[in-house]
PDB file of C-alpha atoms in Angstrom:
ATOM      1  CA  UNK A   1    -100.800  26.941  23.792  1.00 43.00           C
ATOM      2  CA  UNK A   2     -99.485  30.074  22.109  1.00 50.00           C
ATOM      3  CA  UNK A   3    -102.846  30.986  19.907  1.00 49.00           C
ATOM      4  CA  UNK A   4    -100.193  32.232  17.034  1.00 49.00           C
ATOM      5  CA  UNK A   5     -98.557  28.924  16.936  1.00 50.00           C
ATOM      6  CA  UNK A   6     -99.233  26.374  14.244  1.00 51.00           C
ATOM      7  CA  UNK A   7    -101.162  23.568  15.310  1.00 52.00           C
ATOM      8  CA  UNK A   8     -99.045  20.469  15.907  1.00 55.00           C
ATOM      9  CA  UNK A   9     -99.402  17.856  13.186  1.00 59.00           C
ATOM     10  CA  UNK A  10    -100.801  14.770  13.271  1.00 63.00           C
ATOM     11  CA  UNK A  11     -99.346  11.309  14.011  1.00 72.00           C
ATOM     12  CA  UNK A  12     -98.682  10.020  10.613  1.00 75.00           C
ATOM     13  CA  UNK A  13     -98.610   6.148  11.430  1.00 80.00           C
ATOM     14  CA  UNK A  14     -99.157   2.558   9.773  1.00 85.00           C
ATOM     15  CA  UNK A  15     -99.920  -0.426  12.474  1.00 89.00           C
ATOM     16  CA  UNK A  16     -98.765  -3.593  11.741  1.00 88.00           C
ATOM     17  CA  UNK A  17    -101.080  -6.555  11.156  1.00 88.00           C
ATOM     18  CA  UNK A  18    -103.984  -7.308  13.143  1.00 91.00           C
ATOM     19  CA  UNK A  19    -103.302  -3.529  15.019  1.00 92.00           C
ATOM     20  CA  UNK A  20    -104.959  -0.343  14.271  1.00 95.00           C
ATOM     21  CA  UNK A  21    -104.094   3.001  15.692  1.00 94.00           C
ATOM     22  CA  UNK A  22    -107.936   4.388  17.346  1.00 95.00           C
ATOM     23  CA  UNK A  23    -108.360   7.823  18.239  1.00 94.00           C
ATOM     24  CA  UNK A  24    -108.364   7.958  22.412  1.00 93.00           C
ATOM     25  CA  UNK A  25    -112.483   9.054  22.060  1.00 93.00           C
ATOM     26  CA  UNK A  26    -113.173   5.434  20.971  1.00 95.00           C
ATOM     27  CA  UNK A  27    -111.363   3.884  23.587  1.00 95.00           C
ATOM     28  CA  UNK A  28    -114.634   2.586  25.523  1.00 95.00           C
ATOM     29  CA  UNK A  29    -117.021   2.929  22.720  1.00 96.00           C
ATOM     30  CA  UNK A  30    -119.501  -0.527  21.314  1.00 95.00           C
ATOM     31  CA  UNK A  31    -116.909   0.045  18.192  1.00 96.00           C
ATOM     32  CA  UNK A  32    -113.231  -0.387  19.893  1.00 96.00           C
ATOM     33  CA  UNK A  33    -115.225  -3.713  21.943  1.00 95.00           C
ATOM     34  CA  UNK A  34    -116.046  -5.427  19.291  1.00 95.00           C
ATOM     35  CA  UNK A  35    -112.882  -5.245  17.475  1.00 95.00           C
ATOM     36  CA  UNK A  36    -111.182  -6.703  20.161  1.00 94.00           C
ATOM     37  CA  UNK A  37    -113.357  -9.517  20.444  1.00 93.00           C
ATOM     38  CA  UNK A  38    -112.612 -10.040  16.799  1.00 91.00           C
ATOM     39  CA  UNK A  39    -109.217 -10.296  17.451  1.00 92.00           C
ATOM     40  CA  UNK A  40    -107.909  -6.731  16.805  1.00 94.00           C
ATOM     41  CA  UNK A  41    -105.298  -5.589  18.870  1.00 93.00           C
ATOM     42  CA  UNK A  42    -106.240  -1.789  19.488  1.00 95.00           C
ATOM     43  CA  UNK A  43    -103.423   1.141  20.392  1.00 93.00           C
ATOM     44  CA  UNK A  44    -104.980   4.261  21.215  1.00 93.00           C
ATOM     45  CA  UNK A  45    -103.513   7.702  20.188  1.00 90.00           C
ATOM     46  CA  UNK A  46    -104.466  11.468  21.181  1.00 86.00           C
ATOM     47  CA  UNK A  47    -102.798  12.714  17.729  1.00 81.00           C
ATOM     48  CA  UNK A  48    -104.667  11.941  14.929  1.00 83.00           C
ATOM     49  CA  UNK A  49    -105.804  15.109  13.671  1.00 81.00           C
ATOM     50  CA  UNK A  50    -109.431  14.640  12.390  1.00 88.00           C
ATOM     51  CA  UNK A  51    -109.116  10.870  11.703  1.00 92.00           C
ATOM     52  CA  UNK A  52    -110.695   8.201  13.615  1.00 95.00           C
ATOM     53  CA  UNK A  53    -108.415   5.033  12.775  1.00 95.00           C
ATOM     54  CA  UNK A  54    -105.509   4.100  10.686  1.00 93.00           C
ATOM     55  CA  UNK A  55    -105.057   0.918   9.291  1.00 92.00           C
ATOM     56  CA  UNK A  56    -102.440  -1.715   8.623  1.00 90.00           C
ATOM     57  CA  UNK A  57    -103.212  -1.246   5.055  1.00 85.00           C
ATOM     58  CA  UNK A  58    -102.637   2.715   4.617  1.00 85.00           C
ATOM     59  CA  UNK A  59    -106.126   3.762   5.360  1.00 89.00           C
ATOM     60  CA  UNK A  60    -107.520   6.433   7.124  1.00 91.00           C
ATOM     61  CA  UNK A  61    -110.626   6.196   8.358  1.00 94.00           C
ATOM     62  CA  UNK A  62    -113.339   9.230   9.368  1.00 95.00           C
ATOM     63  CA  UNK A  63    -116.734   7.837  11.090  1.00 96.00           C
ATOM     64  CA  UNK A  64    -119.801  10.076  10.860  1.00 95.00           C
ATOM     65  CA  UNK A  65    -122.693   8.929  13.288  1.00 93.00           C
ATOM     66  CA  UNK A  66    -126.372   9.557  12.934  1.00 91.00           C
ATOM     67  CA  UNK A  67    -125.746  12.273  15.890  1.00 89.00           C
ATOM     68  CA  UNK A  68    -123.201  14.117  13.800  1.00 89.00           C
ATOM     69  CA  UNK A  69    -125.517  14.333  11.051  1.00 89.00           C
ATOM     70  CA  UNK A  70    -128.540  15.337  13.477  1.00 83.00           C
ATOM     71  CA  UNK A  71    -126.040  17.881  14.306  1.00 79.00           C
ATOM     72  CA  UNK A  72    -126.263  19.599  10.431  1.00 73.00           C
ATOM     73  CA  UNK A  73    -123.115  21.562   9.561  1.00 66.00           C
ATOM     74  CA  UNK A  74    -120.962  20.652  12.080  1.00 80.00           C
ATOM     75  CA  UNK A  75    -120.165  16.775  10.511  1.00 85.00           C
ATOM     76  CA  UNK A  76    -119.367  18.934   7.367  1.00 89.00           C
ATOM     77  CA  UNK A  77    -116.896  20.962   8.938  1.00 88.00           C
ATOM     78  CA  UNK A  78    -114.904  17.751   9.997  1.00 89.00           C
ATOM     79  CA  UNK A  79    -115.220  16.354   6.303  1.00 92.00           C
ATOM     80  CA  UNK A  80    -113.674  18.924   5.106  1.00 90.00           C
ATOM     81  CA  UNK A  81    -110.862  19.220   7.752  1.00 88.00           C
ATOM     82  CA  UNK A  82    -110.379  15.530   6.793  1.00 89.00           C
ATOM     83  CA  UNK A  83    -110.109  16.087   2.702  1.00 86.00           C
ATOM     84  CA  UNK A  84    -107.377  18.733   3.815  1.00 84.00           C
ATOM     85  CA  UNK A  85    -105.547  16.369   5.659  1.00 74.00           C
ATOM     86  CA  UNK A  86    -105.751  13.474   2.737  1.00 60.00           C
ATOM     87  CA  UNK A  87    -104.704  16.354  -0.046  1.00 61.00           C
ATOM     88  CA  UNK A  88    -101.395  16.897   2.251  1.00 59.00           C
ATOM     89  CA  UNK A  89    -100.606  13.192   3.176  1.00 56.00           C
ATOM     90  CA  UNK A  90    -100.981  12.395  -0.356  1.00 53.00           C
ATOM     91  CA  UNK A  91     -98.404  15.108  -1.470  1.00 51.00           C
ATOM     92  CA  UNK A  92     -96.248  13.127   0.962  1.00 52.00           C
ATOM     93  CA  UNK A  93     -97.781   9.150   1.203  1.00 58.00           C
ATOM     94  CA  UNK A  94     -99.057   7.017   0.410  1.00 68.00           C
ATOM     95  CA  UNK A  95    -102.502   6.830   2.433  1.00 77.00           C
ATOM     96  CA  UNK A  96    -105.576   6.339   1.291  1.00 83.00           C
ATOM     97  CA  UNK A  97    -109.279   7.572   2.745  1.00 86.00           C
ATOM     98  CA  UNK A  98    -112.301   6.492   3.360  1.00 90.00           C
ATOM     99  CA  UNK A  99    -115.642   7.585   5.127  1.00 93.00           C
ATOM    100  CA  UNK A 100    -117.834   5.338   7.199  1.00 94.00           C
ATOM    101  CA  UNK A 101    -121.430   6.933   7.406  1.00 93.00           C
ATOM    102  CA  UNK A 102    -124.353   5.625   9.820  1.00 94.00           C
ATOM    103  CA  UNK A 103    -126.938   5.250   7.801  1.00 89.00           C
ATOM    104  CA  UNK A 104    -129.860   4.189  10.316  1.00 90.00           C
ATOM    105  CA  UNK A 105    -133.694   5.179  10.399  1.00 90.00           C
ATOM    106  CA  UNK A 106    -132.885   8.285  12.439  1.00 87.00           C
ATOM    107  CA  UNK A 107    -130.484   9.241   9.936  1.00 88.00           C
ATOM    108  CA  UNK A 108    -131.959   7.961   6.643  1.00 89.00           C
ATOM    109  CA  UNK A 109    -133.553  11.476   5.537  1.00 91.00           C
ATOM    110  CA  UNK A 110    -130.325  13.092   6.185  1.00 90.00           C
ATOM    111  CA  UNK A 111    -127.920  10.115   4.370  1.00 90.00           C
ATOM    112  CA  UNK A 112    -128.635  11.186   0.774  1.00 89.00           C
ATOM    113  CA  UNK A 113    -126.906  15.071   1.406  1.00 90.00           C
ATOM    114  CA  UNK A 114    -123.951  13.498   2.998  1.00 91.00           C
ATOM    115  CA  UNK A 115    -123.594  10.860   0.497  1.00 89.00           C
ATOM    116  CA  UNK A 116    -123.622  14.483  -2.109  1.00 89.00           C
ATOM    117  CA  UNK A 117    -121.218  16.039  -0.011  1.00 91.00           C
ATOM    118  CA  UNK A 118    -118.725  13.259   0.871  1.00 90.00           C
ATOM    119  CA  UNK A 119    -118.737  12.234  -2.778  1.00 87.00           C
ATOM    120  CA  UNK A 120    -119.205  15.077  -5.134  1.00 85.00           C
ATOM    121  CA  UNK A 121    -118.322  17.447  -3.375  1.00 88.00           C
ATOM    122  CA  UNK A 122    -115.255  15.963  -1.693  1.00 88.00           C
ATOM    123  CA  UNK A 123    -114.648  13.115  -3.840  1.00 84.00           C
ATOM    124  CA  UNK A 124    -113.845  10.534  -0.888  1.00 86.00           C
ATOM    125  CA  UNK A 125    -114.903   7.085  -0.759  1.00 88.00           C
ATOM    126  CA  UNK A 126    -117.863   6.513   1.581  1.00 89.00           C
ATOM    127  CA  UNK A 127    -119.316   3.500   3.066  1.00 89.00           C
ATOM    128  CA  UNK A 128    -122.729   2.931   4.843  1.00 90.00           C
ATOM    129  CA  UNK A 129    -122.824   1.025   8.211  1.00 90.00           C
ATOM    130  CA  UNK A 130    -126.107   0.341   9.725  1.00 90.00           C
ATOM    131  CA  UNK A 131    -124.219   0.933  12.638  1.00 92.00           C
ATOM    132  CA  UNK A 132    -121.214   0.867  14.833  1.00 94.00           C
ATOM    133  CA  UNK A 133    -121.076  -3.282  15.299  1.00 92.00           C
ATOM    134  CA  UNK A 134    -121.129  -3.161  11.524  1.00 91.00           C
ATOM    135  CA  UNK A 135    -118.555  -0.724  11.035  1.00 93.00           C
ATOM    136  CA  UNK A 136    -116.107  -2.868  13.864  1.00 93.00           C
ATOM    137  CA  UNK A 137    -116.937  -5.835  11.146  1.00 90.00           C
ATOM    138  CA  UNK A 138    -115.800  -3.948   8.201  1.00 88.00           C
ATOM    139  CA  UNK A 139    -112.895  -2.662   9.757  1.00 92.00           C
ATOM    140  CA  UNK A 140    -112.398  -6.232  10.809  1.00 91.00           C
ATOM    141  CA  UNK A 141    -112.032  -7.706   7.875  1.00 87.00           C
ATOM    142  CA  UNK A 142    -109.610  -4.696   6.011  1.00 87.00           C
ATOM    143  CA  UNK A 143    -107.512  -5.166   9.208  1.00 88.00           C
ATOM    144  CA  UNK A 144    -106.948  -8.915   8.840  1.00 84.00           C
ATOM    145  CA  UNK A 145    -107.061  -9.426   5.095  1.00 72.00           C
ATOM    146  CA  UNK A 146    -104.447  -6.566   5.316  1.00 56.00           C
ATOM    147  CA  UNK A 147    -106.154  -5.015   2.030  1.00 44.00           C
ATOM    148  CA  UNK A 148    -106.226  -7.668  -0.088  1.00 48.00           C
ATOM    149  CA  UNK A 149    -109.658  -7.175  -0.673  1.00 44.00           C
ATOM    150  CA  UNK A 150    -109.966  -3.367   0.004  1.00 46.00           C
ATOM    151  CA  UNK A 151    -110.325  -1.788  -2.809  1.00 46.00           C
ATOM    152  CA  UNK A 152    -109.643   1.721  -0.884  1.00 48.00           C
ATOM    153  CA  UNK A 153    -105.875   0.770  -0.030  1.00 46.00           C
ATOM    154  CA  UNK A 154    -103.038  -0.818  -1.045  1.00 41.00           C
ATOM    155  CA  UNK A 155    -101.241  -3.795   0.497  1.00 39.00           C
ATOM    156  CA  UNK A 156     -98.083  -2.562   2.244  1.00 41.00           C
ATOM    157  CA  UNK A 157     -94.954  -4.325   2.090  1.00 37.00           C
ATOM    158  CA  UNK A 158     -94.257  -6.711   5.180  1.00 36.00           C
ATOM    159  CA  UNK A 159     -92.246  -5.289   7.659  1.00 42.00           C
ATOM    160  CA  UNK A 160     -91.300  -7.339  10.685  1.00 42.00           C
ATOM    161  CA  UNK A 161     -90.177  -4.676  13.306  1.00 51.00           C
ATOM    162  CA  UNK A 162     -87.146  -6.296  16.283  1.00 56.00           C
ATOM    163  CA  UNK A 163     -88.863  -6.140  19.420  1.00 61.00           C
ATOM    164  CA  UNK A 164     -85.265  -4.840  20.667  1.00 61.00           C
ATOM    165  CA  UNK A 165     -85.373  -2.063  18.376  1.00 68.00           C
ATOM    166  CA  UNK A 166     -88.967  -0.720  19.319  1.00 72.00           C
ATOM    167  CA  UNK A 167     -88.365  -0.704  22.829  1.00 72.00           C
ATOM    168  CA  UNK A 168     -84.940   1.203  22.154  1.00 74.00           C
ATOM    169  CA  UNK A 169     -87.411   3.975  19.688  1.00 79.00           C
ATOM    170  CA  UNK A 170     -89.379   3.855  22.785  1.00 78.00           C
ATOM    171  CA  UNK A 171     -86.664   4.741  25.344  1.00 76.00           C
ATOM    172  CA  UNK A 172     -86.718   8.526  23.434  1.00 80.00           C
ATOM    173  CA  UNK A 173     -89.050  11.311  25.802  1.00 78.00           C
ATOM    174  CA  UNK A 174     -92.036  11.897  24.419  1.00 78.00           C
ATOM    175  CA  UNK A 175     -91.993   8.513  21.926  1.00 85.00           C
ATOM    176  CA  UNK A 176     -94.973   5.877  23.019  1.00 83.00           C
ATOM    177  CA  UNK A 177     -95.603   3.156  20.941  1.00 81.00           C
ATOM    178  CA  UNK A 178     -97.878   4.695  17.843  1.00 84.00           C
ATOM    179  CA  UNK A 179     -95.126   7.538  18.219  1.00 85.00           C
ATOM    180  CA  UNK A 180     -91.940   4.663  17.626  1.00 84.00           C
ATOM    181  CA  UNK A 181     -94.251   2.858  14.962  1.00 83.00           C
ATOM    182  CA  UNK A 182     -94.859   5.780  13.115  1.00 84.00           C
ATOM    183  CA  UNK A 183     -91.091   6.010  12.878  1.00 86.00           C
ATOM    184  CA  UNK A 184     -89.765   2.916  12.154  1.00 81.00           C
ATOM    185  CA  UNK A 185     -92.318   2.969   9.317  1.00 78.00           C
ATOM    186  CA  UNK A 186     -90.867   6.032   7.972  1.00 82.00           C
ATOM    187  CA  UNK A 187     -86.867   5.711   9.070  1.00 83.00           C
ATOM    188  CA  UNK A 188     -85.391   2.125   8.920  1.00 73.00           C
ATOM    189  CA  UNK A 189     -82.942   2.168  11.876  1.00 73.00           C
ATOM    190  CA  UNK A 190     -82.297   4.259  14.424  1.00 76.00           C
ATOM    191  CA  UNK A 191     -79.117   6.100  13.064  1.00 76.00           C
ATOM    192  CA  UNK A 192     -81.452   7.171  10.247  1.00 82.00           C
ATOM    193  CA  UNK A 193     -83.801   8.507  13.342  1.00 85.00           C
ATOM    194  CA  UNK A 194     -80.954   9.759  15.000  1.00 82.00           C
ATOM    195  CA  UNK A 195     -79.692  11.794  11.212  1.00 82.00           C
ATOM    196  CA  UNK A 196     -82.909  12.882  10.445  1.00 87.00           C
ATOM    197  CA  UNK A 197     -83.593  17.094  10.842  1.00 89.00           C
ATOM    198  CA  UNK A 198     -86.510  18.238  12.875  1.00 89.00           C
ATOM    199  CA  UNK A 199     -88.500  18.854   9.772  1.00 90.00           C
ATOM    200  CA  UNK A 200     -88.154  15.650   8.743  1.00 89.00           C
ATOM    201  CA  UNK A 201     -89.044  13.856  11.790  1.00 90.00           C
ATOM    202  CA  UNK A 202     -91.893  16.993  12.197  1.00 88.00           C
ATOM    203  CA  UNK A 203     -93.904  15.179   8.979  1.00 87.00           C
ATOM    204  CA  UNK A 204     -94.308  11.914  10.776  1.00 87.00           C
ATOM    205  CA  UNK A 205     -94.750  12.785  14.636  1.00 86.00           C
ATOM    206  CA  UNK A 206     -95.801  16.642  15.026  1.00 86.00           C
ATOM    207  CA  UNK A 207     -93.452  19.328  15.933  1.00 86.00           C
ATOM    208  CA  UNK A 208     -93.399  18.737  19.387  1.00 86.00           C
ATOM    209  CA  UNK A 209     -92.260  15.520  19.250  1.00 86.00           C
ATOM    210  CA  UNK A 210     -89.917  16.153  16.201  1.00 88.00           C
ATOM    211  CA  UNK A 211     -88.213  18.634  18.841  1.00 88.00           C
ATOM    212  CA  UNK A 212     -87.880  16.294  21.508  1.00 85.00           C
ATOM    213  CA  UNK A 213     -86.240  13.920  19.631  1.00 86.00           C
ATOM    214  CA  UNK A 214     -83.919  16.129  17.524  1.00 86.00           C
ATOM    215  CA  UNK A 215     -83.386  17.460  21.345  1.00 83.00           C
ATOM    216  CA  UNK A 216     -82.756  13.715  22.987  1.00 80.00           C
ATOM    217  CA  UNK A 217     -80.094  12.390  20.108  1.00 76.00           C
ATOM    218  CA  UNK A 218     -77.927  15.853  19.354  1.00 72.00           C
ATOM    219  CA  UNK A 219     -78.372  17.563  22.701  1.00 66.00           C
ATOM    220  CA  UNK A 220     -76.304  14.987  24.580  1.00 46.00           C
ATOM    221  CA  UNK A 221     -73.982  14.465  22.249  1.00 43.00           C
ATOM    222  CA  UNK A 222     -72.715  18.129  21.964  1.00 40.00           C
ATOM    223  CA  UNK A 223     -72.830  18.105  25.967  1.00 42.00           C
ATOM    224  CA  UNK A 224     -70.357  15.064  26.195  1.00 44.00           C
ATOM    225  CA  UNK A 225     -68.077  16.644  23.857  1.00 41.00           C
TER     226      UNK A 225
END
């Protein structure tokens, strides 16, 4: 990557009910297991910035283990990244935040500072888990109540999604599933996908994929002109 370029933006995406979006480091973690024995259905993603999971109902969550805290500054320096990220999505969102911290007997002398830090300092919402089976319980339930009783988030409006349509937003280079999600949450048909500039479609997939797309729609049809 060009060091002078920006840094491609993260995926800005809502799952739908009973999903969430997991960052790809989970994927064979205790955590991402027991969700799916809960009855989670799990799609993994590369580009979520600092975040950890998105929920169904607008929620981004940020896990900090006992090791990160072990680790001193370096759990701080992803806090903050993640405040950053929640002051610009809420300029343009509606998301929420929240911050799961491990608070085990390894960790317990450490817990009070973060607990400080994630909540004076940074003014996020912070949860202790003993642990990651009871964080994959939490997360549980805020997945499959869809918010109704989270008092981080807000309960989306329903939004059934074709199965035709998805797999057409999927037929675009570069556009998995999170990717076509993450758009037909934000554009409501694929001639507003298709109209959209690269700026626009930049806020809700990245720049690289904002290109692509742009690319795919208006590329062919000035060449069959």
């Amino acid at each position: 990557m060009d060091p002078g370029a920006a840094a491609p933006r993260p995926v800005n995406a809502v799952p739908p009910y009973g999903h969430v979006i997991c960052c790809e480091k989970w994927r064979n973690s205790a955590l991402v297991q027991s969700l799916r024995g809960g009855g989670v259905k799990i799609l993994f993603e590369n580009e979520l910035g600092v975040a950890d999971f998105h929920l169904p109902n607008r929620t981004k969550v940020l896990y900090v283990s006992e090791s990160d805290m072990v680790a001193a500054n370096s759990y701080k320096r992803k806090l903050v990244r993640f405040r950053n990220l929640c002051v610009w999505l809420q300029a343009s969102s509606s998301f929420q935040q929240l911050v799961l911290v491990e608070q085990t007997v390894l960790s317990q002398q450490y817990f009070a500072a973060v607990q400080r830090f994630v909540s004076l300092d940074l003014g996020l919402a912070l949860l202790p888990v003993g642990g990651q089976a009871e964080a994959s319980q939490l997360v549980t339930q805020m997945i499959l109540t869809e918010g109704r009783d989270n008092p981080f988030g807000r309960r989306p409006p329903c939004q059934i999604l074709e199965p035709a349509v998805l797999a057409a937003v999927r037929q675009i280079p570069g556009v998995g599933r999170v990717k076509a999600l993450a758009l037909l949450q934000s554009f409501s048909s694929i001639w507003e996908i298709c109209s959209a500039s690269p700026e626009q479609l930049e806020r809700v997939v990245g720049r690289a994929a904002a290109t692509h797309i742009h690319d795919f729609f208006h590329t062919d049809s000035a060449a069959g002109s």
